[in-house]
PDB file of C-alpha atoms in Angstrom:
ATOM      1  CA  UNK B   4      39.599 250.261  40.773  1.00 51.00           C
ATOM      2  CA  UNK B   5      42.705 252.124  40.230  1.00 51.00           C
ATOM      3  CA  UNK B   6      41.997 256.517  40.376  1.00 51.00           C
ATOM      4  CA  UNK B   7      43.940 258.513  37.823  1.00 51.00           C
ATOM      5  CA  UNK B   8      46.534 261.089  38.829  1.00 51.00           C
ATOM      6  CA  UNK B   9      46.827 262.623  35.906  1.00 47.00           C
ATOM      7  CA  UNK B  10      44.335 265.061  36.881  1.00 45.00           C
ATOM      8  CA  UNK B  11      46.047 265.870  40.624  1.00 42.00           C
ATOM      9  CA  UNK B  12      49.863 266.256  38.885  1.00 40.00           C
ATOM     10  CA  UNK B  13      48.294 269.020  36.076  1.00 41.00           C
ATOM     11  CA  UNK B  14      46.516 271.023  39.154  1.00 42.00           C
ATOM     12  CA  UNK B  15      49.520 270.818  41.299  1.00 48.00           C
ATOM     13  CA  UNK B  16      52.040 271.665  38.765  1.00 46.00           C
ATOM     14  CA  UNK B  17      50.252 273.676  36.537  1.00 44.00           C
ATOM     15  CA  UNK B  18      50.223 276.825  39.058  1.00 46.00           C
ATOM     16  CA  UNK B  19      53.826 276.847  38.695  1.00 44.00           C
ATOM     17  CA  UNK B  20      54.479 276.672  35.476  1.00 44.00           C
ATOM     18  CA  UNK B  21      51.959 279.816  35.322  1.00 43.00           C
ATOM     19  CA  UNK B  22      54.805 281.559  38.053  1.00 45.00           C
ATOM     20  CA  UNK B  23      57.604 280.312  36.134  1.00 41.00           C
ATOM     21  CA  UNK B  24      55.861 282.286  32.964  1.00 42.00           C
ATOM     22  CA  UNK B  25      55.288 285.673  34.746  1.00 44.00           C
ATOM     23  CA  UNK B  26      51.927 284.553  35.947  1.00 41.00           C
ATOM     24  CA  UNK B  27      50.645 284.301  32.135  1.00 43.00           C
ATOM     25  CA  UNK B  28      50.666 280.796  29.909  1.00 38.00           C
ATOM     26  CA  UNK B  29      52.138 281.594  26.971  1.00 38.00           C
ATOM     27  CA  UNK B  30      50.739 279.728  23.724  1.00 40.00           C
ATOM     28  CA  UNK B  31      52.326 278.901  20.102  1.00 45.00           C
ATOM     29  CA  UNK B  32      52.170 282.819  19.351  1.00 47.00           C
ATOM     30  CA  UNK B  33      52.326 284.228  22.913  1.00 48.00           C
ATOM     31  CA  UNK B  34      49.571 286.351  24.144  1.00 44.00           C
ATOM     32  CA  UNK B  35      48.960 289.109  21.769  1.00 56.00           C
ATOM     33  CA  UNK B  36      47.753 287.954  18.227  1.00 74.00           C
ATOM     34  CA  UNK B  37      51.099 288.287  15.806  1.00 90.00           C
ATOM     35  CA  UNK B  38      49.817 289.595  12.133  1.00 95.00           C
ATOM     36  CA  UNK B  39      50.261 286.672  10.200  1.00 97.00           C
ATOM     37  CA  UNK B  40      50.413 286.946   6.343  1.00 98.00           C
ATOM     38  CA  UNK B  41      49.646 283.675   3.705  1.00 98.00           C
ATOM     39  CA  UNK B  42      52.099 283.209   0.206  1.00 98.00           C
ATOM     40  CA  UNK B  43      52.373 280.248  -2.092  1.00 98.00           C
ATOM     41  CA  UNK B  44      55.287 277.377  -0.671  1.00 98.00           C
ATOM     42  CA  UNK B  45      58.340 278.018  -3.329  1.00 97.00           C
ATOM     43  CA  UNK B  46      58.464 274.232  -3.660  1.00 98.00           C
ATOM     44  CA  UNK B  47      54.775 274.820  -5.546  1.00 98.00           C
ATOM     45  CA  UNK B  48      54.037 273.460  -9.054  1.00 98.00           C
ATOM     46  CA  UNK B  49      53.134 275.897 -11.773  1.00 98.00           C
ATOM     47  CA  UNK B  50      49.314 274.231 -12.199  1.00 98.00           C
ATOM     48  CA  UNK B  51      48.692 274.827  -8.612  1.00 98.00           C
ATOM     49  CA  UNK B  52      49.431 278.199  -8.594  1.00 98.00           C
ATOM     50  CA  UNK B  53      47.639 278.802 -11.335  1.00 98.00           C
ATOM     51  CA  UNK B  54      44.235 277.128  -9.970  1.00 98.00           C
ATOM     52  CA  UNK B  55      45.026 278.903  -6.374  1.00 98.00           C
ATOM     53  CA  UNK B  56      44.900 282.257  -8.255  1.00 98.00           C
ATOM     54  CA  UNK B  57      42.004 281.102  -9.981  1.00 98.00           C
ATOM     55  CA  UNK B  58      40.206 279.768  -6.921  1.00 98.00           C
ATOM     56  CA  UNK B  59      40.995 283.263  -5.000  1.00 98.00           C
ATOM     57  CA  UNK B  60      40.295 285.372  -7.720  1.00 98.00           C
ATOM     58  CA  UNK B  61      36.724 283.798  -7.963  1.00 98.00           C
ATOM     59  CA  UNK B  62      35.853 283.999  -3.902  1.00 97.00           C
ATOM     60  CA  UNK B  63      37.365 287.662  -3.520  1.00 97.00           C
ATOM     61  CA  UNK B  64      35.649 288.663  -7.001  1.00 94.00           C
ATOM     62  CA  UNK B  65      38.640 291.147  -8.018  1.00 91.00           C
ATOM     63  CA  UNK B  66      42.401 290.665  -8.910  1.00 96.00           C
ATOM     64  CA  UNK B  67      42.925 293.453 -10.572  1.00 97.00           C
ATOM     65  CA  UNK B  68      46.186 294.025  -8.489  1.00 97.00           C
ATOM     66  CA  UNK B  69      47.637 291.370 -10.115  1.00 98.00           C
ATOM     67  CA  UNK B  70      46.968 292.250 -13.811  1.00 98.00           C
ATOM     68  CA  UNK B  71      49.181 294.793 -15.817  1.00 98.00           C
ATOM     69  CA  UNK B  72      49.586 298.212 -14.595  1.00 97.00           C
ATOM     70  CA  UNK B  73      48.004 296.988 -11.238  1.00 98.00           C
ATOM     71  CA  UNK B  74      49.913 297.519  -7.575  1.00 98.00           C
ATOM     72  CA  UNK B  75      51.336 293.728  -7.423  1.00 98.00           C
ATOM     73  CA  UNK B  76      51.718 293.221 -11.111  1.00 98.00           C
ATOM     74  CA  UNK B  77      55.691 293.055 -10.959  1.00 97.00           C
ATOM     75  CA  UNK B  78      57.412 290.799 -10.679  1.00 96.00           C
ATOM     76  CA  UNK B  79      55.193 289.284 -13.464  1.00 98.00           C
ATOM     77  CA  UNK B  80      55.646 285.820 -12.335  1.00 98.00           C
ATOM     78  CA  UNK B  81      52.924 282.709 -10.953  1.00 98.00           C
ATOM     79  CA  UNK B  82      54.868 282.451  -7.728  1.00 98.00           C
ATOM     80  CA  UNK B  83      54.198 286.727  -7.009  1.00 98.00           C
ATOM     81  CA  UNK B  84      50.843 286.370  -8.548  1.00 98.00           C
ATOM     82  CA  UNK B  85      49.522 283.671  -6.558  1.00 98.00           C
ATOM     83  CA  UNK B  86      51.094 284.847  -3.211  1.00 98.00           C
ATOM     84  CA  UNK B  87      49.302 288.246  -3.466  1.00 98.00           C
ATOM     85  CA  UNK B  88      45.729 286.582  -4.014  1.00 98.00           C
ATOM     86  CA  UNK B  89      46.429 284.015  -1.652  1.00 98.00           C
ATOM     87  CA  UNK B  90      46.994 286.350   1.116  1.00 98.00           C
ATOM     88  CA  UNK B  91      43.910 288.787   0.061  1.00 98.00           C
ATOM     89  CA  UNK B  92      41.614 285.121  -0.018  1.00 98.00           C
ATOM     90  CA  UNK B  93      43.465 284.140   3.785  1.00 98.00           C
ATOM     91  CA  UNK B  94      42.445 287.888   5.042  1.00 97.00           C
ATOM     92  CA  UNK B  95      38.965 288.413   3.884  1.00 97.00           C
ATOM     93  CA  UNK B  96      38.290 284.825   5.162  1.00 97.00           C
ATOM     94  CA  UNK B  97      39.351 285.758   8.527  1.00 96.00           C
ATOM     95  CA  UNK B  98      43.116 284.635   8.791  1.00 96.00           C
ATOM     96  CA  UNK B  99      42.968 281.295  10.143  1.00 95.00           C
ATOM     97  CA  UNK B 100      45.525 278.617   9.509  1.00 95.00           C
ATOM     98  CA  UNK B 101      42.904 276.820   7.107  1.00 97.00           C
ATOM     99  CA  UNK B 102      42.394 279.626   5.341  1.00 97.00           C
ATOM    100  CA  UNK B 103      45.674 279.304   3.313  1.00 98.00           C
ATOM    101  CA  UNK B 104      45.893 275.653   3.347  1.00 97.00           C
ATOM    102  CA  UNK B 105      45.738 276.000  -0.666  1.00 98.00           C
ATOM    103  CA  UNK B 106      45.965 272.026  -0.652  1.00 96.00           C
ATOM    104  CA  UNK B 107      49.394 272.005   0.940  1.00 97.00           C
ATOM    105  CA  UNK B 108      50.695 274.795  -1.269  1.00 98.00           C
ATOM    106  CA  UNK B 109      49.987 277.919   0.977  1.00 98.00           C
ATOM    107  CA  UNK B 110      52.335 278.997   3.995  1.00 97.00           C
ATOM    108  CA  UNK B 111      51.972 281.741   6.924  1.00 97.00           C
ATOM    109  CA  UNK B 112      54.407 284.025   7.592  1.00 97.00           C
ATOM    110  CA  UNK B 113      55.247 286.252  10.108  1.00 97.00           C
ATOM    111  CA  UNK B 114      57.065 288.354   8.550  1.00 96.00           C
ATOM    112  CA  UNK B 115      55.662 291.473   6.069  1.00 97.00           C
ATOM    113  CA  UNK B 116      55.943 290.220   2.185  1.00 97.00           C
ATOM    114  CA  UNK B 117      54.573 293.819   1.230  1.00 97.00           C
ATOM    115  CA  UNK B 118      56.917 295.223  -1.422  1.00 96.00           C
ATOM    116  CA  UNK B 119      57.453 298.656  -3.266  1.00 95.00           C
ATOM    117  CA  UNK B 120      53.654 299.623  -3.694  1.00 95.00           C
ATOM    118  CA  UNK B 121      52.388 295.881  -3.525  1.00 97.00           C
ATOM    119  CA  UNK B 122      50.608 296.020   0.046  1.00 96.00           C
ATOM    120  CA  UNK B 123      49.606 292.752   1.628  1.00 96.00           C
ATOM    121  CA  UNK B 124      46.383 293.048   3.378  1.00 86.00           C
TER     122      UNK B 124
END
């Protein structure tokens, strides 16, 4: 019976790798936690941004940001509207990848899409 040395390459060369790295493995988004925010893909229809505001809007129980004369309110378009309540539903659900899935529509970001007063969580 033949013995696998898969195991007995990954121990030998996974200590240097570690070295090679500073003595720390460094993963997808390094070692700290980067703030991630969630908005709606641009290549998203108007009915799914629609029932993604709708969907949010019913879990976090207030969208008044989005409505006239709230904080996120301009630009007055479904695109702006949905990307705001997306990224409030991805943050109060804990800000996991899944949590802005969206059915394929929703997309992290690493980079702030705050605006003016509109303040993503």
């Amino acid at each position: 019976m033949a013995k696998s040395t898969g195991s007995l390459v990954f121990l030998f060369i996974f200590p240097l790798l570690c070295n090679n790295l500073g003595g720390h493995v460094k993963f997808a988004y390094g070692l700290e936690a980067q703030k991630s925010w969630c908005v709606a893909k641009a290549s998203s229809s108007d009915s799914t941004l629609q029932n993604n505001i709708e969907y949010a809007c019913s879990i976090l129980g207030d969208c008044k940001m989005i409505q006239p004369g709230g904080s996120c309110f301009d630009p007055n378009n479904l695109f702006n509207h949905a990307s705001v309540v997306m990224n409030q539903y991805y943050a109060f659900s804990g800000g996991n990848g899944w949590n802005c899935y969206f059915s394929g529509s929703g997309l992290i970001v690493v980079s702030d899409p705050s605006y003016d007063n509109c303040k993503y969580a």
